[in-house]
Amino acid sequence: MNREKWIEILSEKWMLLATLLMCMLPLSMGIGLLIESMPLLQQYRLGSLIRNSAWSPAEGKFGMISFIVGTLWVTGLSLCMAAPVSLLVSIYVTQYAKPWLMRTIHIVMDILAGIPSVVYGVWGVLVIVPWISQKLAPTFGYSSSGYCILSGGLVLAVMSIPYILHLQIEIFRTIPIELKEVSLSLGATYWETIKHVLLRQARRGIIASVGLGISKALGETIAVLMVVGNVPQIPENIFQAGYPLPALIANNYGEMMSVPHYLSALMFASLILFLIICLFNSVSHWIIYKINRI
Amino acid sequence: MYNNDIIRIENLHVTTATQVILKDINLKIPRNRITVILGPSGCGKTTLLKCLNRLTDLHPQLQVSGKVWIDDEDIFQPNVDVIAVRKKMGLLSQRPYPLPMSIYQNVAYGLKMQGIADKHTIRERVQHYLEEVGLWKEVKDRLHSPASKLSIGQQQRLCLARGLAVQPEIILADEPTSALDPISSKKIEEKFLELKSDYTLVLVTHILRQAKRLADHVIFMYLGEVIEQGTPQEIFEHPQTTILREYLKSGH
């Protein structure tokens, strides 16, 4: 065989190999985490690890529920704030705004997306935390240090907005203008057209963008860790401190010393985080699939 | 005053920042006739059509000046009720754009937008207009499946039914058969001939034979200008200008 043919075959195989490796990555990570958490799982029952809220590694207590709840709270709060805001902004800039505003928004999004996580954290500590402890919490009749899951959610929301917004703007831009023309010429107002036609056409993309937003928000660590309080408890309201899984791992990794099973417990925490993200991804894919068939 | 011309256009100019799209258009479009706007691609036919129901509003880069009277109302006056103007017109575009909903809802949409809430009335009208475009038998068992699942010819007829359901006076059709197979095209053309007793039709096309089959009144455009207008006989048998003669000779 001649040289070109060899190169042809080789380069194709390389690409295939790279693609296969890519597909294997999540699986191998999952398996790796599972193997590392086995020592803990052999010692304790899975159900009690997940259901228990007591966390005291020195005493051999590795309850995970407060961390799971903390993660879900912070992520949920951030999405409740980020999703509506980015949806409104994306509709406004694609349907109403003048071109210069669209350009400005793109610049603002790029800046926001480029700010390092730790800077958001510092901003949260300096601005959000005092505002919540001095203004917002007293207004609702709570006392709070300000280091709470609401701060975490708020900082996270600000961080995920450029990400979700970027996707949503692209989604609205790809809708053909003829669809709008059809709806308008049937006697719908501009707002009715947006509500009944554009949002309907875009719903799959909107769900996908929020789903990706969730996945990203779930794993965000540093900024949240700096403002969320890091107390292993199940928060009773949004002004109490919480302790999400990524913060747990980042705070304690490397300081386990010789506490038995500590490392394994952190690996188990990573495994839970990994599974939650897989679950959210599957759910959003399932919703998109369902909508596709309607 | 009863005016036999449902649409009158005076000195209509449409420009973008860099080019002139329509130049000094003066036209009268007769009621209950099929008026065919003929001309090569890119001569401004579609833009002219969009001026008629102010879809030009969606394109901020277009600057429109001049007057368009529809039923003796100048629709480019700032205080005009655009929604009411658009309701007078049904639009059929080059390619069918079914709304992202079911077949039934596609027809019901316009009715709902007009404030008809009674389910029974909506049902009746949906059936009536689907029958009118000859689609009812083909879709009656799958009314609630997505309109996008229909064939492209069926979609175009659905779009026609949807436009008729809101009971317009005028039907604007922008090369409505250009994406269709010959049989679907024929169905649409036959429908048009039936419709002209109740509606005014404005049909944009670059297909000469289609124009000959359908037209009561012909407007020939070239590079943003109206070159000639008149009865089919005048236009096709006795063209006055060289451009039109060339076009007829090389036409499809």
PDB file of N, CA and C in Angstrom, chain B residues 141-185:
ATOM      1  N   ASP B 141     -58.259  12.192  10.736  1.00  0.00           N
ATOM      2  CA  ASP B 141     -57.955  11.221  11.784  1.00  0.00           C
ATOM      3  C   ASP B 141     -56.708  11.587  12.589  1.00  0.00           C
ATOM      4  N   ARG B 142     -56.022  12.607  12.159  1.00  0.00           N
ATOM      5  CA  ARG B 142     -54.797  12.982  12.903  1.00  0.00           C
ATOM      6  C   ARG B 142     -54.723  14.493  13.102  1.00  0.00           C
ATOM      7  N   LEU B 143     -55.875  15.061  13.435  1.00  0.00           N
ATOM      8  CA  LEU B 143     -55.946  16.516  13.627  1.00  0.00           C
ATOM      9  C   LEU B 143     -54.998  17.006  14.708  1.00  0.00           C
ATOM     10  N   HIS B 144     -54.713  16.135  15.662  1.00  0.00           N
ATOM     11  CA  HIS B 144     -53.923  16.614  16.800  1.00  0.00           C
ATOM     12  C   HIS B 144     -52.465  16.188  16.739  1.00  0.00           C
ATOM     13  N   SER B 145     -52.058  15.705  15.569  1.00  0.00           N
ATOM     14  CA  SER B 145     -50.621  15.453  15.415  1.00  0.00           C
ATOM     15  C   SER B 145     -49.959  16.717  14.853  1.00  0.00           C
ATOM     16  N   PRO B 146     -48.635  16.837  14.988  1.00  0.00           N
ATOM     17  CA  PRO B 146     -47.966  18.088  14.605  1.00  0.00           C
ATOM     18  C   PRO B 146     -48.119  18.391  13.117  1.00  0.00           C
ATOM     19  N   ALA B 147     -48.325  19.666  12.803  1.00  0.00           N
ATOM     20  CA  ALA B 147     -48.502  20.071  11.416  1.00  0.00           C
ATOM     21  C   ALA B 147     -47.233  19.816  10.611  1.00  0.00           C
ATOM     22  N   SER B 148     -46.095  19.790  11.304  1.00  0.00           N
ATOM     23  CA  SER B 148     -44.837  19.614  10.584  1.00  0.00           C
ATOM     24  C   SER B 148     -44.694  18.209  10.010  1.00  0.00           C
ATOM     25  N   LYS B 149     -45.559  17.274  10.462  1.00  0.00           N
ATOM     26  CA  LYS B 149     -45.484  15.902   9.938  1.00  0.00           C
ATOM     27  C   LYS B 149     -46.142  15.767   8.574  1.00  0.00           C
ATOM     28  N   LEU B 150     -46.924  16.779   8.157  1.00  0.00           N
ATOM     29  CA  LEU B 150     -47.598  16.702   6.860  1.00  0.00           C
ATOM     30  C   LEU B 150     -46.582  16.850   5.734  1.00  0.00           C
ATOM     31  N   SER B 151     -46.981  16.390   4.538  1.00  0.00           N
ATOM     32  CA  SER B 151     -46.110  16.614   3.384  1.00  0.00           C
ATOM     33  C   SER B 151     -46.118  18.100   3.068  1.00  0.00           C
ATOM     34  N   ILE B 152     -45.163  18.531   2.267  1.00  0.00           N
ATOM     35  CA  ILE B 152     -45.012  19.966   2.053  1.00  0.00           C
ATOM     36  C   ILE B 152     -46.213  20.546   1.301  1.00  0.00           C
ATOM     37  N   GLY B 153     -46.785  19.736   0.381  1.00  0.00           N
ATOM     38  CA  GLY B 153     -47.986  20.181  -0.332  1.00  0.00           C
ATOM     39  C   GLY B 153     -49.177  20.326   0.606  1.00  0.00           C
ATOM     40  N   GLN B 154     -49.312  19.349   1.513  1.00  0.00           N
ATOM     41  CA  GLN B 154     -50.389  19.429   2.502  1.00  0.00           C
ATOM     42  C   GLN B 154     -50.191  20.623   3.430  1.00  0.00           C
ATOM     43  N   GLN B 155     -48.925  20.851   3.797  1.00  0.00           N
ATOM     44  CA  GLN B 155     -48.636  21.995   4.670  1.00  0.00           C
ATOM     45  C   GLN B 155     -49.059  23.293   4.004  1.00  0.00           C
ATOM     46  N   GLN B 156     -48.785  23.409   2.702  1.00  0.00           N
ATOM     47  CA  GLN B 156     -49.129  24.650   2.018  1.00  0.00           C
ATOM     48  C   GLN B 156     -50.646  24.841   1.983  1.00  0.00           C
ATOM     49  N   ARG B 157     -51.380  23.742   1.800  1.00  0.00           N
ATOM     50  CA  ARG B 157     -52.837  23.870   1.820  1.00  0.00           C
ATOM     51  C   ARG B 157     -53.335  24.185   3.226  1.00  0.00           C
ATOM     52  N   LEU B 158     -52.649  23.606   4.232  1.00  0.00           N
ATOM     53  CA  LEU B 158     -52.999  23.945   5.614  1.00  0.00           C
ATOM     54  C   LEU B 158     -52.802  25.439   5.858  1.00  0.00           C
ATOM     55  N   CYS B 159     -51.703  25.966   5.332  1.00  0.00           N
ATOM     56  CA  CYS B 159     -51.431  27.390   5.504  1.00  0.00           C
ATOM     57  C   CYS B 159     -52.507  28.230   4.831  1.00  0.00           C
ATOM     58  N   LEU B 160     -53.008  27.745   3.696  1.00  0.00           N
ATOM     59  CA  LEU B 160     -54.087  28.459   3.018  1.00  0.00           C
ATOM     60  C   LEU B 160     -55.359  28.418   3.871  1.00  0.00           C
ATOM     61  N   ALA B 161     -55.662  27.228   4.416  1.00  0.00           N
ATOM     62  CA  ALA B 161     -56.856  27.092   5.260  1.00  0.00           C
ATOM     63  C   ALA B 161     -56.764  28.009   6.465  1.00  0.00           C
ATOM     64  N   ARG B 162     -55.575  28.049   7.059  1.00  0.00           N
ATOM     65  CA  ARG B 162     -55.338  28.884   8.232  1.00  0.00           C
ATOM     66  C   ARG B 162     -55.551  30.353   7.894  1.00  0.00           C
ATOM     67  N   GLY B 163     -55.106  30.748   6.694  1.00  0.00           N
ATOM     68  CA  GLY B 163     -55.295  32.131   6.270  1.00  0.00           C
ATOM     69  C   GLY B 163     -56.752  32.449   5.978  1.00  0.00           C
ATOM     70  N   LEU B 164     -57.464  31.492   5.393  1.00  0.00           N
ATOM     71  CA  LEU B 164     -58.869  31.731   5.062  1.00  0.00           C
ATOM     72  C   LEU B 164     -59.743  31.771   6.307  1.00  0.00           C
ATOM     73  N   ALA B 165     -59.338  30.996   7.322  1.00  0.00           N
ATOM     74  CA  ALA B 165     -60.180  30.853   8.509  1.00  0.00           C
ATOM     75  C   ALA B 165     -60.430  32.182   9.215  1.00  0.00           C
ATOM     76  N   VAL B 166     -59.519  33.103   9.081  1.00  0.00           N
ATOM     77  CA  VAL B 166     -59.715  34.396   9.753  1.00  0.00           C
ATOM     78  C   VAL B 166     -60.523  35.348   8.862  1.00  0.00           C
ATOM     79  N   GLN B 167     -61.077  34.829   7.784  1.00  0.00           N
ATOM     80  CA  GLN B 167     -61.961  35.555   6.889  1.00  0.00           C
ATOM     81  C   GLN B 167     -61.409  36.896   6.426  1.00  0.00           C
ATOM     82  N   PRO B 168     -60.297  36.821   5.690  1.00  0.00           N
ATOM     83  CA  PRO B 168     -59.710  38.050   5.174  1.00  0.00           C
ATOM     84  C   PRO B 168     -60.458  38.532   3.944  1.00  0.00           C
ATOM     85  N   GLU B 169     -60.132  39.740   3.483  1.00  0.00           N
ATOM     86  CA  GLU B 169     -60.686  40.205   2.212  1.00  0.00           C
ATOM     87  C   GLU B 169     -59.711  39.923   1.078  1.00  0.00           C
ATOM     88  N   ILE B 170     -58.434  39.924   1.449  1.00  0.00           N
ATOM     89  CA  ILE B 170     -57.388  39.836   0.443  1.00  0.00           C
ATOM     90  C   ILE B 170     -56.478  38.660   0.775  1.00  0.00           C
ATOM     91  N   ILE B 171     -56.072  37.928  -0.244  1.00  0.00           N
ATOM     92  CA  ILE B 171     -55.086  36.875  -0.012  1.00  0.00           C
ATOM     93  C   ILE B 171     -53.797  37.256  -0.730  1.00  0.00           C
ATOM     94  N   LEU B 172     -52.718  37.344   0.033  1.00  0.00           N
ATOM     95  CA  LEU B 172     -51.415  37.670  -0.535  1.00  0.00           C
ATOM     96  C   LEU B 172     -50.643  36.358  -0.664  1.00  0.00           C
ATOM     97  N   ALA B 173     -50.255  36.022  -1.855  1.00  0.00           N
ATOM     98  CA  ALA B 173     -49.552  34.759  -2.056  1.00  0.00           C
ATOM     99  C   ALA B 173     -48.207  35.030  -2.717  1.00  0.00           C
ATOM    100  N   ASP B 174     -47.147  34.646  -2.021  1.00  0.00           N
ATOM    101  CA  ASP B 174     -45.800  34.923  -2.504  1.00  0.00           C
ATOM    102  C   ASP B 174     -45.206  33.640  -3.090  1.00  0.00           C
ATOM    103  N   GLU B 175     -45.223  33.507  -4.373  1.00  0.00           N
ATOM    104  CA  GLU B 175     -44.751  32.296  -5.051  1.00  0.00           C
ATOM    105  C   GLU B 175     -45.199  31.044  -4.301  1.00  0.00           C
ATOM    106  N   PRO B 176     -46.493  30.878  -4.131  1.00  0.00           N
ATOM    107  CA  PRO B 176     -46.978  29.838  -3.205  1.00  0.00           C
ATOM    108  C   PRO B 176     -46.726  28.429  -3.704  1.00  0.00           C
ATOM    109  N   THR B 177     -46.384  28.264  -4.971  1.00  0.00           N
ATOM    110  CA  THR B 177     -46.196  26.902  -5.463  1.00  0.00           C
ATOM    111  C   THR B 177     -44.737  26.594  -5.759  1.00  0.00           C
ATOM    112  N   SER B 178     -43.838  27.533  -5.421  1.00  0.00           N
ATOM    113  CA  SER B 178     -42.457  27.336  -5.858  1.00  0.00           C
ATOM    114  C   SER B 178     -41.793  26.153  -5.173  1.00  0.00           C
ATOM    115  N   ALA B 179     -42.287  25.745  -3.997  1.00  0.00           N
ATOM    116  CA  ALA B 179     -41.665  24.610  -3.318  1.00  0.00           C
ATOM    117  C   ALA B 179     -42.459  23.320  -3.511  1.00  0.00           C
ATOM    118  N   LEU B 180     -43.505  23.383  -4.356  1.00  0.00           N
ATOM    119  CA  LEU B 180     -44.424  22.247  -4.421  1.00  0.00           C
ATOM    120  C   LEU B 180     -44.236  21.420  -5.690  1.00  0.00           C
ATOM    121  N   ASP B 181     -44.694  20.157  -5.616  1.00  0.00           N
ATOM    122  CA  ASP B 181     -44.693  19.297  -6.787  1.00  0.00           C
ATOM    123  C   ASP B 181     -45.852  19.714  -7.706  1.00  0.00           C
ATOM    124  N   PRO B 182     -45.832  19.272  -8.966  1.00  0.00           N
ATOM    125  CA  PRO B 182     -46.845  19.731  -9.925  1.00  0.00           C
ATOM    126  C   PRO B 182     -48.285  19.465  -9.480  1.00  0.00           C
ATOM    127  N   ILE B 183     -48.531  18.329  -8.844  1.00  0.00           N
ATOM    128  CA  ILE B 183     -49.918  18.010  -8.470  1.00  0.00           C
ATOM    129  C   ILE B 183     -50.405  18.938  -7.360  1.00  0.00           C
ATOM    130  N   SER B 184     -49.556  19.129  -6.346  1.00  0.00           N
ATOM    131  CA  SER B 184     -49.932  20.054  -5.270  1.00  0.00           C
ATOM    132  C   SER B 184     -50.107  21.469  -5.810  1.00  0.00           C
ATOM    133  N   SER B 185     -49.234  21.860  -6.759  1.00  0.00           N
ATOM    134  CA  SER B 185     -49.338  23.191  -7.351  1.00  0.00           C
ATOM    135  C   SER B 185     -50.684  23.357  -8.037  1.00  0.00           C
TER     136      SER B 185
END
